[in-house]
């Protein structure tokens, strides 16, 4: 039996190069456009995080993602300190083309997170 050793996250999209560049800037990854214009990827320069692969598909996004990325901005931070970190990163990502969707505030069980969308409308959370 073979055991999986690596995970790649694949995005269906309209503009692979644009999406790869966006996520490379979000995560501090290296963008690697493919020789084919219908594919692109970005990789963690430290080799720790998963490779993100982007492939062009003809149909557009129509519903909420069933799977999304959580970008861990504030592990260990709580309250106002966490909110300030989320807001600062949210502003940085908005300047890259992301869209702010909503802030989910702490409820006693979970800390706050900021729901956003990338440049093609894929949801992700700043957590």
CSV table of C-alpha atoms in Angstrom, one decimal:
chain,number,residue,atom,x,y,z
A,1,UNK,CA,0.0,0.0,0.0
A,2,UNK,CA,1.3,3.5,-0.9
A,3,UNK,CA,1.0,6.3,1.5
A,4,UNK,CA,0.5,9.9,0.3
A,5,UNK,CA,3.4,12.1,1.2
A,6,UNK,CA,2.4,15.4,-0.4
A,7,UNK,CA,-0.7,17.3,-1.0
A,8,UNK,CA,-1.4,19.7,-3.9
A,9,UNK,CA,-4.4,22.0,-3.8
A,10,UNK,CA,-6.0,22.5,-7.3
A,11,UNK,CA,-8.1,25.4,-8.3
A,12,UNK,CA,-10.3,25.5,-11.4
A,13,UNK,CA,-10.2,29.0,-12.7
A,14,UNK,CA,-10.4,31.4,-15.6
A,15,UNK,CA,-6.9,33.0,-15.4
A,16,UNK,CA,-4.4,30.6,-14.0
A,17,UNK,CA,-1.4,33.0,-14.1
A,18,UNK,CA,-3.3,35.8,-12.4
A,19,UNK,CA,-4.5,33.5,-9.6
A,20,UNK,CA,-1.1,31.9,-9.1
A,21,UNK,CA,0.5,35.3,-8.8
A,22,UNK,CA,-2.2,36.5,-6.3
A,23,UNK,CA,-1.8,33.4,-4.1
A,24,UNK,CA,2.0,33.6,-4.3
A,25,UNK,CA,1.8,37.1,-2.9
A,26,UNK,CA,-0.7,36.1,-0.2
A,27,UNK,CA,1.4,33.2,1.0
A,28,UNK,CA,5.0,34.3,0.2
A,29,UNK,CA,5.2,31.5,-2.3
A,30,UNK,CA,7.1,31.5,-5.7
A,31,UNK,CA,4.8,31.7,-8.7
A,32,UNK,CA,5.6,29.3,-11.5
A,33,UNK,CA,3.7,29.9,-14.7
A,34,UNK,CA,3.5,26.8,-16.8
A,35,UNK,CA,4.6,26.8,-20.4
A,36,UNK,CA,1.0,26.2,-21.2
A,37,UNK,CA,-1.2,29.3,-20.7
A,38,UNK,CA,-4.0,27.2,-19.3
A,39,UNK,CA,-2.0,26.1,-16.2
A,40,UNK,CA,0.1,27.7,-13.5
A,41,UNK,CA,1.3,26.9,-10.0
A,42,UNK,CA,2.9,28.4,-6.9
A,43,UNK,CA,5.1,26.7,-4.4
A,44,UNK,CA,6.4,27.2,-0.9
A,45,UNK,CA,10.1,28.3,-1.2
A,46,UNK,CA,10.8,26.4,2.0
A,47,UNK,CA,9.2,23.3,0.6
A,48,UNK,CA,6.9,22.9,3.6
A,49,UNK,CA,3.5,24.1,2.4
A,50,UNK,CA,1.4,22.4,-0.3
A,51,UNK,CA,1.8,23.3,-4.0
A,52,UNK,CA,-1.1,25.3,-5.3
A,53,UNK,CA,-2.0,24.4,-8.9
A,54,UNK,CA,-4.4,26.5,-11.1
A,55,UNK,CA,-6.0,25.1,-14.2
A,56,UNK,CA,-8.2,26.9,-16.7
A,57,UNK,CA,-11.8,25.5,-17.1
A,58,UNK,CA,-14.5,26.8,-19.4
A,59,UNK,CA,-17.2,27.2,-16.7
A,60,UNK,CA,-17.3,30.0,-14.1
A,61,UNK,CA,-17.7,29.7,-10.4
A,62,UNK,CA,-21.4,29.6,-9.4
A,63,UNK,CA,-21.7,28.6,-5.7
A,64,UNK,CA,-19.7,28.8,-2.5
A,65,UNK,CA,-16.6,26.7,-2.3
A,66,UNK,CA,-17.0,23.3,-0.6
A,67,UNK,CA,-13.3,23.5,0.4
A,68,UNK,CA,-11.4,26.7,1.2
A,69,UNK,CA,-8.0,27.8,2.5
A,70,UNK,CA,-7.6,29.3,6.0
A,71,UNK,CA,-4.6,31.7,5.9
A,72,UNK,CA,-3.3,31.6,9.5
A,73,UNK,CA,-2.6,35.2,10.5
A,74,UNK,CA,-3.3,35.2,14.2
A,75,UNK,CA,-2.7,31.8,15.8
A,76,UNK,CA,-2.5,32.4,19.5
A,77,UNK,CA,-3.8,36.0,19.2
A,78,UNK,CA,-7.1,36.8,20.9
A,79,UNK,CA,-9.5,39.8,21.2
A,80,UNK,CA,-8.4,43.2,20.0
A,81,UNK,CA,-4.9,42.0,19.1
A,82,UNK,CA,-6.3,39.3,16.8
A,83,UNK,CA,-8.7,41.7,15.2
A,84,UNK,CA,-5.9,44.2,14.5
A,85,UNK,CA,-3.8,41.5,12.8
A,86,UNK,CA,-6.8,40.3,10.7
A,87,UNK,CA,-7.7,43.8,9.7
A,88,UNK,CA,-4.1,44.7,8.7
A,89,UNK,CA,-3.7,41.5,6.6
A,90,UNK,CA,-7.2,42.0,5.1
A,91,UNK,CA,-6.2,45.5,4.0
A,92,UNK,CA,-2.9,44.2,2.4
A,93,UNK,CA,-4.8,41.5,0.5
A,94,UNK,CA,-7.5,44.0,-0.6
A,95,UNK,CA,-4.7,46.0,-2.2
A,96,UNK,CA,-3.7,42.8,-4.1
A,97,UNK,CA,-7.3,42.4,-5.4
A,98,UNK,CA,-9.0,40.4,-2.7
A,99,UNK,CA,-12.5,41.3,-1.6
A,100,UNK,CA,-13.6,41.4,2.0
A,101,UNK,CA,-16.8,39.4,2.6
A,102,UNK,CA,-17.5,39.6,6.4
A,103,UNK,CA,-15.9,39.6,9.8
A,104,UNK,CA,-17.0,36.7,12.0
A,105,UNK,CA,-16.5,37.9,15.6
A,106,UNK,CA,-15.5,35.8,18.6
A,107,UNK,CA,-18.4,34.0,20.1
A,108,UNK,CA,-16.9,32.5,23.3
A,109,UNK,CA,-16.0,29.2,21.6
A,110,UNK,CA,-14.2,30.4,18.4
A,111,UNK,CA,-12.0,33.5,17.9
A,112,UNK,CA,-12.7,36.0,15.2
A,113,UNK,CA,-11.9,35.3,11.5
A,114,UNK,CA,-12.2,37.4,8.4
A,115,UNK,CA,-13.9,35.8,5.3
A,116,UNK,CA,-12.5,37.1,2.0
A,117,UNK,CA,-12.6,36.2,-1.7
A,118,UNK,CA,-9.6,36.0,-4.0
A,119,UNK,CA,-9.4,37.7,-7.4
A,120,UNK,CA,-11.8,35.1,-9.0
A,121,UNK,CA,-14.2,35.0,-6.1
A,122,UNK,CA,-13.0,31.9,-4.3
A,123,UNK,CA,-13.7,32.2,-0.6
A,124,UNK,CA,-10.9,31.9,2.0
A,125,UNK,CA,-10.5,32.9,5.6
A,126,UNK,CA,-8.0,34.9,7.5
A,127,UNK,CA,-7.8,33.0,10.7
